[in-house]
Amino acid sequence: MKCLSDYLWQTLVPIVFFSFIWMLFSYLEKEEEVREIKEKNNEMELQFLKSQINPHVLFNNLNTIYSFALEDPKKVPEMILMLSDNLKHVLYESNTTLVSLQKELDYITNYIAFQKIRTENIKEIIFLKNIDSTNYHIAPLLLISLIENAFKHSASKSTITIKIHSENGALTLDATNKIAAHTSKNIGTPIGLANLKKRLNLLYKDKHALVIAETENYSVQLKLQLT
């Protein structure tokens, strides 16, 4: 019995041990494969979402320039220069995972200046920035959907307020506008808010908060943890 016990101990224990090691490595390899597949899928989905944004922004701006070419041609050259600067950002800067927060703010500032020319029916556009550092980075074209919605769905002769604030690595965007009478309750479009929510879940999972309040005014607050 002792010989049999020694034999089993010397034979079975190594077999069990090495079997466990083999199973562990197999599991880790599969986990790595699953992780790589998820990363590739996320990358593909992000590229697809960004491809939806780019033509959407360009289409809106080109429509505006076309209208001014018919009604107020003197403003068209200035608008084309603004559009050119914005297209540079969309085509070259937005291909990376992250861009400088300063570059993204420059793009937004230029976009709002563009809107001030075209939205003559808006009473006032208030745009405030309070940034504690220019060293932050952010996913490109992430904020523009909320800002676009504020202009797209505002009532005539109303005020649009956009505030961007950063402190200790946290960025907050507040956008408020009075809802146009003909606007439906569901303001967010598939290319707008739905797109933004998907990107936020992919890029800032557990690092963002999006709050939407809809009464007489439409208010959106987005908080992000920057890098």
Short mmCIF file of C-alpha atoms in Angstrom, two decimals:
data_model
loop_
_atom_site.label_atom_id
_atom_site.label_comp_id
_atom_site.label_asym_id
_atom_site.label_seq_id
_atom_site.Cartn_x
_atom_site.Cartn_y
_atom_site.Cartn_z
CA MET A 1 0.00 0.00 0.00
CA LYS A 2 2.88 2.29 0.83
CA CYS A 3 4.49 1.63 -2.55
CA LEU A 4 1.18 2.21 -4.27
CA SER A 5 0.67 5.45 -2.32
CA ASP A 6 4.16 6.69 -3.21
CA TYR A 7 3.58 5.80 -6.86
CA LEU A 8 0.27 7.67 -6.98
CA TRP A 9 1.77 10.68 -5.24
CA GLN A 10 4.75 10.81 -7.60
CA THR A 11 2.67 10.21 -10.72
CA LEU A 12 -0.74 11.79 -10.28
CA VAL A 13 0.28 14.99 -8.51
CA PRO A 14 2.59 16.16 -11.33
CA ILE A 15 -0.07 15.20 -13.88
CA VAL A 16 -2.75 17.19 -12.04
CA PHE A 17 -0.38 20.12 -11.51
CA PHE A 18 0.70 20.36 -15.15
CA SER A 19 -2.87 19.83 -16.31
CA PHE A 20 -3.90 22.78 -14.19
CA ILE A 21 -1.07 24.92 -15.63
CA TRP A 22 -2.10 23.96 -19.18
CA MET A 23 -5.75 24.83 -18.49
CA LEU A 24 -4.72 28.15 -16.93
CA PHE A 25 -2.62 29.13 -19.96
CA SER A 26 -5.39 28.05 -22.33
CA TYR A 27 -7.86 30.19 -20.40
CA LEU A 28 -5.53 33.20 -20.42
CA GLU A 29 -4.94 32.83 -24.16
CA LYS A 30 -8.69 32.79 -24.80
CA GLU A 31 -9.17 35.80 -22.52
CA GLU A 32 -6.51 37.66 -24.52
CA GLU A 33 -8.19 36.70 -27.80
CA VAL A 34 -11.57 37.90 -26.50
CA ARG A 35 -10.02 41.16 -25.31
CA GLU A 36 -8.38 41.77 -28.70
CA ILE A 37 -11.64 41.02 -30.54
CA LYS A 38 -13.52 43.44 -28.27
CA GLU A 39 -10.92 46.16 -28.84
CA LYS A 40 -11.10 45.70 -32.61
CA ASN A 41 -14.91 45.80 -32.53
CA ASN A 42 -14.84 48.95 -30.41
CA GLU A 43 -12.38 50.56 -32.83
CA MET A 44 -14.55 49.70 -35.81
CA GLU A 45 -17.68 51.00 -34.09
CA LEU A 46 -15.94 54.27 -33.15
CA GLN A 47 -14.75 54.77 -36.72
CA PHE A 48 -18.27 54.14 -37.97
CA LEU A 49 -19.75 56.62 -35.47
CA LYS A 50 -17.21 59.27 -36.44
CA SER A 51 -17.90 58.68 -40.12
CA GLN A 52 -21.54 59.55 -39.36
CA ILE A 53 -20.56 62.80 -37.64
CA ASN A 54 -18.23 64.15 -40.33
CA PRO A 55 -20.69 64.30 -43.26
CA HIS A 56 -23.45 65.43 -40.90
CA VAL A 57 -21.48 68.53 -39.78
CA LEU A 58 -20.30 69.24 -43.33
CA PHE A 59 -23.82 68.90 -44.76
CA ASN A 60 -25.26 71.42 -42.27
CA ASN A 61 -22.50 73.96 -42.93
CA LEU A 62 -22.72 73.65 -46.71
CA ASN A 63 -26.48 74.21 -46.56
CA THR A 64 -25.85 77.39 -44.59
CA ILE A 65 -23.28 78.71 -47.07
CA TYR A 66 -25.61 77.93 -49.96
CA SER A 67 -28.40 79.96 -48.31
CA PHE A 68 -26.10 82.93 -47.75
CA ALA A 69 -24.81 82.72 -51.33
CA LEU A 70 -28.38 83.47 -52.42
CA GLU A 71 -29.40 85.96 -49.72
CA ASP A 72 -26.22 87.70 -48.50
CA PRO A 73 -23.23 86.91 -50.77
CA LYS A 74 -20.87 89.34 -48.98
CA LYS A 75 -20.67 87.03 -45.96
CA VAL A 76 -19.87 83.91 -47.98
CA PRO A 77 -16.03 84.33 -48.21
CA GLU A 78 -15.73 84.64 -44.41
CA MET A 79 -17.97 81.60 -43.92
CA ILE A 80 -15.93 79.52 -46.37
CA LEU A 81 -12.74 80.33 -44.41
CA MET A 82 -14.43 79.26 -41.17
CA LEU A 83 -15.66 76.07 -42.79
CA SER A 84 -12.16 75.39 -44.12
CA ASP A 85 -10.67 75.65 -40.62
CA ASN A 86 -13.35 73.35 -39.23
CA LEU A 87 -12.83 70.80 -42.00
CA LYS A 88 -9.11 70.68 -41.19
CA HIS A 89 -9.98 69.69 -37.66
CA VAL A 90 -12.58 67.13 -38.77
CA LEU A 91 -10.36 65.53 -41.45
CA TYR A 92 -6.95 65.56 -39.78
CA GLU A 93 -7.30 65.95 -36.03
CA SER A 94 -10.28 63.65 -35.51
CA ASN A 95 -8.49 60.54 -36.87
CA THR A 96 -6.70 60.09 -33.55
CA THR A 97 -8.18 58.63 -30.37
CA LEU A 98 -7.54 61.82 -28.41
CA VAL A 99 -6.87 65.43 -29.36
CA SER A 100 -5.71 68.43 -27.42
CA LEU A 101 -8.60 70.01 -25.51
CA GLN A 102 -7.41 73.39 -26.77
CA LYS A 103 -7.76 72.29 -30.41
CA GLU A 104 -11.25 70.95 -29.73
CA LEU A 105 -12.22 74.24 -28.06
CA ASP A 106 -10.84 76.19 -31.03
CA TYR A 107 -13.03 74.08 -33.30
CA ILE A 108 -16.10 74.73 -31.12
CA THR A 109 -15.34 78.46 -30.92
CA ASN A 110 -15.08 78.61 -34.70
CA TYR A 111 -18.32 76.65 -35.07
CA ILE A 112 -20.19 79.04 -32.76
CA ALA A 113 -18.78 82.07 -34.62
CA PHE A 114 -20.09 80.45 -37.80
CA GLN A 115 -23.52 80.04 -36.20
CA LYS A 116 -23.59 83.68 -35.04
CA ILE A 117 -23.44 84.71 -38.69
CA ARG A 118 -26.19 82.39 -39.87
CA THR A 119 -28.65 82.41 -36.93
CA GLU A 120 -30.02 85.92 -37.21
CA ASN A 121 -33.31 84.78 -35.65
CA ILE A 122 -31.56 83.99 -32.34
CA LYS A 123 -31.71 86.87 -29.86
CA GLU A 124 -28.42 86.12 -28.09
CA ILE A 125 -25.67 83.49 -28.03
CA ILE A 126 -23.77 83.29 -24.74
CA PHE A 127 -20.58 81.23 -24.94
CA LEU A 128 -18.41 81.03 -21.81
CA LYS A 129 -15.16 79.09 -21.30
CA ASN A 130 -13.30 78.60 -18.04
CA ILE A 131 -10.42 76.15 -18.53
CA ASP A 132 -7.88 75.62 -15.75
CA SER A 133 -5.28 73.94 -18.01
CA THR A 134 -4.56 73.49 -21.72
CA ASN A 135 -2.75 70.18 -21.13
CA TYR A 136 -5.90 68.03 -21.18
CA HIS A 137 -6.91 65.70 -24.01
CA ILE A 138 -10.38 64.68 -25.15
CA ALA A 139 -11.97 62.39 -27.75
CA PRO A 140 -12.49 64.46 -30.92
CA LEU A 141 -15.92 65.74 -32.00
CA LEU A 142 -17.49 64.58 -28.75
CA LEU A 143 -19.11 67.84 -27.64
CA ILE A 144 -20.30 69.14 -30.98
CA SER A 145 -23.53 67.08 -31.05
CA LEU A 146 -24.87 68.81 -27.93
CA ILE A 147 -23.91 72.25 -29.23
CA GLU A 148 -25.44 71.54 -32.65
CA ASN A 149 -28.72 70.47 -31.01
CA ALA A 150 -28.91 73.75 -29.09
CA PHE A 151 -28.80 75.72 -32.35
CA LYS A 152 -30.92 73.33 -34.36
CA HIS A 153 -33.91 73.24 -32.01
CA SER A 154 -33.97 76.76 -30.52
CA ALA A 155 -37.06 78.93 -30.64
CA SER A 156 -36.96 82.17 -32.61
CA LYS A 157 -35.75 85.28 -30.72
CA SER A 158 -34.49 83.15 -27.83
CA THR A 159 -31.14 82.87 -26.03
CA ILE A 160 -28.69 79.99 -26.33
CA THR A 161 -26.24 79.51 -23.47
CA ILE A 162 -23.17 77.27 -23.74
CA LYS A 163 -20.71 76.95 -20.87
CA ILE A 164 -17.55 74.83 -20.84
CA HIS A 165 -15.66 74.49 -17.57
CA SER A 166 -12.69 72.34 -16.53
CA GLU A 167 -11.14 71.86 -13.12
CA ASN A 168 -8.79 69.19 -11.75
CA GLY A 169 -9.21 66.96 -14.80
CA ALA A 170 -13.02 67.16 -14.89
CA LEU A 171 -14.78 68.90 -17.78
CA THR A 172 -18.39 70.10 -17.68
CA LEU A 173 -20.45 71.25 -20.66
CA ASP A 174 -23.78 72.98 -20.02
CA ALA A 175 -26.02 73.85 -22.97
CA THR A 176 -29.44 75.50 -22.59
CA ASN A 177 -31.91 76.68 -25.21
CA LYS A 178 -35.61 77.46 -25.42
CA ILE A 179 -37.43 74.76 -27.37
CA ALA A 180 -39.07 75.75 -30.62
CA ALA A 181 -42.87 75.25 -30.61
CA HIS A 182 -42.81 72.80 -33.54
CA THR A 183 -40.03 70.67 -32.04
CA SER A 184 -41.05 67.19 -30.97
CA LYS A 185 -40.33 65.91 -27.50
CA ASN A 186 -37.60 63.63 -28.78
CA ILE A 187 -34.97 66.16 -29.81
CA GLY A 188 -32.07 63.75 -30.12
CA THR A 189 -31.60 62.31 -33.59
CA PRO A 190 -29.88 58.99 -34.41
CA ILE A 191 -26.87 60.94 -35.67
CA GLY A 192 -26.97 63.27 -32.67
CA LEU A 193 -27.59 62.14 -29.12
CA ALA A 194 -27.78 58.42 -29.85
CA ASN A 195 -24.39 58.61 -31.54
CA LEU A 196 -22.95 60.60 -28.63
CA LYS A 197 -24.22 58.11 -26.03
CA LYS A 198 -22.62 55.19 -27.87
CA ARG A 199 -19.28 56.99 -28.08
CA LEU A 200 -19.42 57.95 -24.42
CA ASN A 201 -20.06 54.34 -23.41
CA LEU A 202 -17.15 53.15 -25.53
CA LEU A 203 -14.64 55.87 -24.62
CA TYR A 204 -15.68 57.10 -21.18
CA LYS A 205 -17.38 54.15 -19.56
CA ASP A 206 -17.89 54.93 -15.85
CA LYS A 207 -16.11 58.26 -16.43
CA HIS A 208 -19.00 60.42 -17.61
CA ALA A 209 -22.46 61.64 -16.65
CA LEU A 210 -25.03 62.93 -19.14
CA VAL A 211 -28.13 64.67 -17.74
CA ILE A 212 -30.94 65.98 -19.95
CA ALA A 213 -33.82 68.11 -18.64
CA GLU A 214 -36.70 69.12 -20.90
CA THR A 215 -39.29 71.68 -19.80
CA GLU A 216 -39.87 75.03 -21.50
CA ASN A 217 -36.10 75.02 -21.92
CA TYR A 218 -33.95 72.14 -23.08
CA SER A 219 -30.90 71.73 -20.83
CA VAL A 220 -28.03 69.29 -21.23
CA GLN A 221 -25.12 68.76 -18.87
CA LEU A 222 -22.21 66.49 -19.73
CA LYS A 223 -19.44 65.73 -17.27
CA LEU A 224 -16.24 63.97 -18.35
CA GLN A 225 -13.10 62.80 -16.62
CA LEU A 226 -10.29 63.99 -18.91
CA THR A 227 -6.80 62.59 -19.39
#
